[in-house]
């Protein structure tokens, strides 16, 4: 058990719909990351939040958005769903570091949740 | 964007055999990580490497951070059936701070099958 909690574990919906995936990071972790894993795409980075603020953006579609709340949990919103959005969506968290510490002692380990499997029919 | 080439894509081996897989990049990384993913689970961190040339072991697993900082390998010795899964390498760029902090680039994975 990584300590990262994701809900729901499975979700089946129709094209055009909107869903929200939720993530609670490990206790004490300030950073939350979202990844998409499709069968033929490996793990694709979507977005990162650090203590409520967006820190980095990957290949996230405009139809997707995310946010991190004051209690540090995060939500990934997927709208106008298409068949190709069917995938596993993983949330990960990492221990807190300040930018200065980052320069001196770069860790970078991510701890992943079990994922949310989205099926769009 | 960043590209990591991980090979082989899949391996079918007999129990007891040793396994080797590697990742190469066109860019320099300052961190290399190796993860294992089992069916229905999220990736689990196996080994983390932070210095060029670093060789680290975790039980039957050994990984090395290439001296060019553009590659890494993972070896599994005396494989057992529970080694089955997908192994991912991941690397993070060498620039500190900025918007790239924490963003890992993952390889495409190596699917390992171990026959008893």
XYZ file of C-alpha atoms in Angstrom:
237
model
C 0.000 0.000 0.000
C 1.622 3.208 -1.220
C -0.565 5.472 0.896
C -2.019 7.184 -2.175
C -5.776 6.672 -2.493
C -7.696 6.954 -5.733
C -11.417 6.738 -6.352
C -13.250 5.339 -8.128
C -11.305 2.203 -9.054
C -13.498 1.569 -12.076
C -15.740 3.852 -14.074
C -17.806 3.140 -17.159
C -19.435 5.998 -18.977
C -20.576 7.113 -22.400
C -19.028 9.391 -24.968
C -19.702 13.051 -24.374
C -19.997 12.639 -20.629
C -17.901 14.176 -17.884
C -16.236 12.388 -14.985
C -14.190 13.358 -11.968
C -11.366 11.247 -10.595
C -10.188 11.834 -7.061
C -6.857 11.386 -5.359
C -5.613 11.677 -1.791
C -1.832 11.876 -1.569
C 0.303 10.242 1.103
C 0.163 11.984 4.424
C 2.600 14.886 4.344
C 3.179 14.880 0.587
C 2.549 18.231 -1.060
C 2.942 17.248 -4.703
C 0.332 15.409 -6.714
C 0.837 14.153 -10.241
C -1.601 12.707 -12.734
C -0.614 10.153 -15.348
C -2.569 8.432 -18.076
C -1.750 4.878 -19.067
C -3.177 3.496 -22.271
C -2.385 0.083 -23.686
C -0.113 1.415 -26.382
C 1.141 4.600 -24.777
C 2.868 3.691 -21.551
C 2.671 6.239 -18.734
C 1.968 9.726 -20.001
C 2.399 12.676 -17.660
C -0.621 14.941 -17.538
C -0.144 17.519 -14.830
C 1.496 18.240 -11.477
C 0.359 20.311 -8.519
C 2.435 21.428 -5.580
C 0.680 22.682 -2.470
C -2.348 23.799 -4.425
C -0.594 25.383 -7.368
C -0.050 23.993 -10.828
C 3.653 23.240 -11.248
C 4.062 21.416 -14.514
C 1.947 20.456 -17.446
C 2.388 17.554 -19.787
C 0.295 16.309 -22.661
C -3.027 17.165 -21.051
C -5.939 17.798 -23.367
C -7.940 20.994 -23.088
C -10.975 18.846 -22.266
C -9.169 17.751 -19.114
C -8.539 19.869 -16.069
C -7.301 19.323 -12.573
C -6.980 21.070 -9.278
C -5.503 20.533 -5.857
C -7.505 21.625 -2.859
C -6.311 23.154 0.437
C -6.437 19.734 2.099
C -4.078 18.586 -0.695
C -6.411 16.104 -2.315
C -6.695 16.480 -6.058
C -9.336 15.968 -8.702
C -8.914 15.296 -12.397
C -11.908 16.314 -14.494
C -12.393 14.726 -17.882
C -15.108 16.203 -20.083
C -16.621 15.592 -23.517
C -15.269 12.082 -23.232
C -14.195 10.192 -26.312
C -13.566 6.497 -26.856
C -9.842 7.170 -26.891
C -9.954 8.511 -23.351
C -10.427 4.978 -22.064
C -7.348 4.320 -19.971
C -5.948 3.881 -16.506
C -5.459 7.175 -14.736
C -2.876 7.197 -11.993
C -2.288 9.698 -9.289
C 1.083 9.871 -7.576
C 2.516 11.946 -4.780
C 6.027 12.789 -3.684
C 7.599 14.054 -0.491
C 7.831 17.814 0.050
C 11.014 19.656 -0.769
C 11.744 23.331 -1.101
C 13.292 24.567 -4.296
C 16.602 25.039 -2.507
C 16.530 21.523 -1.146
C 15.600 20.324 -4.576
C 18.792 21.751 -5.967
C 20.910 20.215 -3.220
C 19.240 16.872 -2.725
C 17.123 15.887 -5.641
C 15.010 12.882 -4.810
C 12.107 12.571 -7.183
C 10.479 9.366 -6.063
C 6.827 9.133 -6.911
C 4.411 6.928 -5.027
C 1.512 5.782 -7.137
C -2.060 4.972 -6.286
C -3.779 1.899 -7.681
C -5.345 3.870 -10.485
C -8.814 4.554 -11.821
C -9.811 2.527 -14.843
C -12.014 4.581 -17.145
C -13.973 2.891 -19.891
C -15.779 5.108 -22.370
C -18.429 3.314 -24.433
C 9.346 16.179 -25.743
C 11.563 13.833 -23.827
C 11.892 10.337 -25.164
C 13.095 7.298 -23.316
C 13.831 4.183 -25.283
C 13.356 1.094 -23.163
C 14.287 -2.352 -24.345
C 13.414 -5.065 -24.744
C 9.673 -4.550 -25.077
C 8.996 -8.008 -23.701
C 10.859 -10.994 -22.356
C 9.863 -14.618 -21.898
C 12.271 -16.440 -19.643
C 12.557 -19.575 -17.545
C 12.563 -19.420 -13.780
C 16.114 -19.088 -12.526
C 17.409 -17.136 -15.487
C 18.892 -13.670 -15.193
C 17.189 -10.701 -16.842
C 18.586 -7.469 -18.167
C 16.740 -4.435 -19.495
C 17.858 -0.907 -20.248
C 16.783 2.612 -21.038
C 18.477 5.222 -23.152
C 17.747 8.868 -23.658
C 18.869 11.596 -26.010
C 18.925 13.987 -23.048
C 20.781 14.036 -19.779
C 18.896 12.989 -16.683
C 19.861 13.622 -13.079
C 17.644 10.916 -11.639
C 16.842 7.444 -12.876
C 14.102 5.364 -11.310
C 12.948 1.819 -11.946
C 9.355 0.812 -11.263
C 7.449 -2.465 -11.415
C 3.762 -2.646 -12.209
C 1.680 -5.747 -11.548
C -1.804 -6.269 -13.003
C -4.401 -4.043 -11.398
C -1.802 -2.119 -9.419
C 0.020 1.143 -9.729
C 3.769 1.239 -10.400
C 5.899 0.517 -7.356
C 9.349 2.021 -6.979
C 12.126 -0.589 -7.026
C 15.350 1.373 -7.213
C 16.315 5.052 -7.371
C 19.622 6.320 -8.776
C 20.956 9.841 -8.276
C 24.574 9.900 -9.413
C 26.262 9.056 -12.678
C 27.985 5.693 -12.351
C 25.973 4.742 -9.282
C 25.310 1.025 -8.907
C 22.543 0.092 -6.494
C 21.115 -3.245 -5.446
C 17.811 -4.208 -3.905
C 17.794 -7.935 -3.233
C 18.058 -9.717 -6.573
C 17.730 -6.423 -8.432
C 20.679 -4.308 -9.498
C 20.488 -1.043 -11.380
C 23.099 1.361 -12.683
C 23.071 5.032 -13.626
C 25.115 5.327 -16.816
C 28.190 7.545 -16.689
C 26.948 9.560 -19.662
C 23.748 10.224 -17.642
C 21.769 9.188 -20.692
C 21.160 5.572 -19.847
C 20.399 3.093 -17.107
C 20.016 -0.650 -16.835
C 18.204 -3.020 -14.516
C 19.268 -6.594 -13.884
C 17.232 -9.248 -12.124
C 19.133 -12.330 -11.055
C 17.708 -15.818 -10.559
C 14.209 -14.842 -11.664
C 11.164 -16.284 -9.915
C 7.505 -16.404 -11.013
C 6.553 -13.396 -8.882
C 8.936 -11.233 -10.915
C 6.255 -11.178 -13.599
C 5.054 -7.706 -14.432
C 5.851 -4.606 -16.409
C 9.088 -2.835 -15.569
C 9.365 0.873 -16.288
C 12.369 3.099 -16.264
C 11.816 6.778 -15.536
C 14.128 9.713 -15.708
C 14.065 13.333 -14.717
C 15.878 16.134 -16.504
C 19.007 17.735 -15.162
C 17.635 21.263 -14.822
C 16.679 22.232 -11.289
C 13.610 24.192 -10.305
C 11.295 25.663 -12.889
C 8.337 23.896 -14.296
C 10.132 20.628 -14.955
C 10.491 19.815 -11.279
C 9.035 16.425 -10.511
C 8.101 15.608 -14.063
C 9.303 12.124 -14.793
C 9.541 10.739 -18.269
C 8.720 7.047 -18.438
C 9.946 4.407 -20.814
C 7.423 2.275 -22.649
C 7.949 -0.633 -20.284
C 9.341 -4.147 -20.484
C 6.797 -6.932 -20.057
C 8.426 -9.790 -18.185
C 6.987 -13.291 -18.243
C 8.629 -16.000 -16.157
C 7.843 -19.630 -16.880
C 8.116 -21.989 -13.901
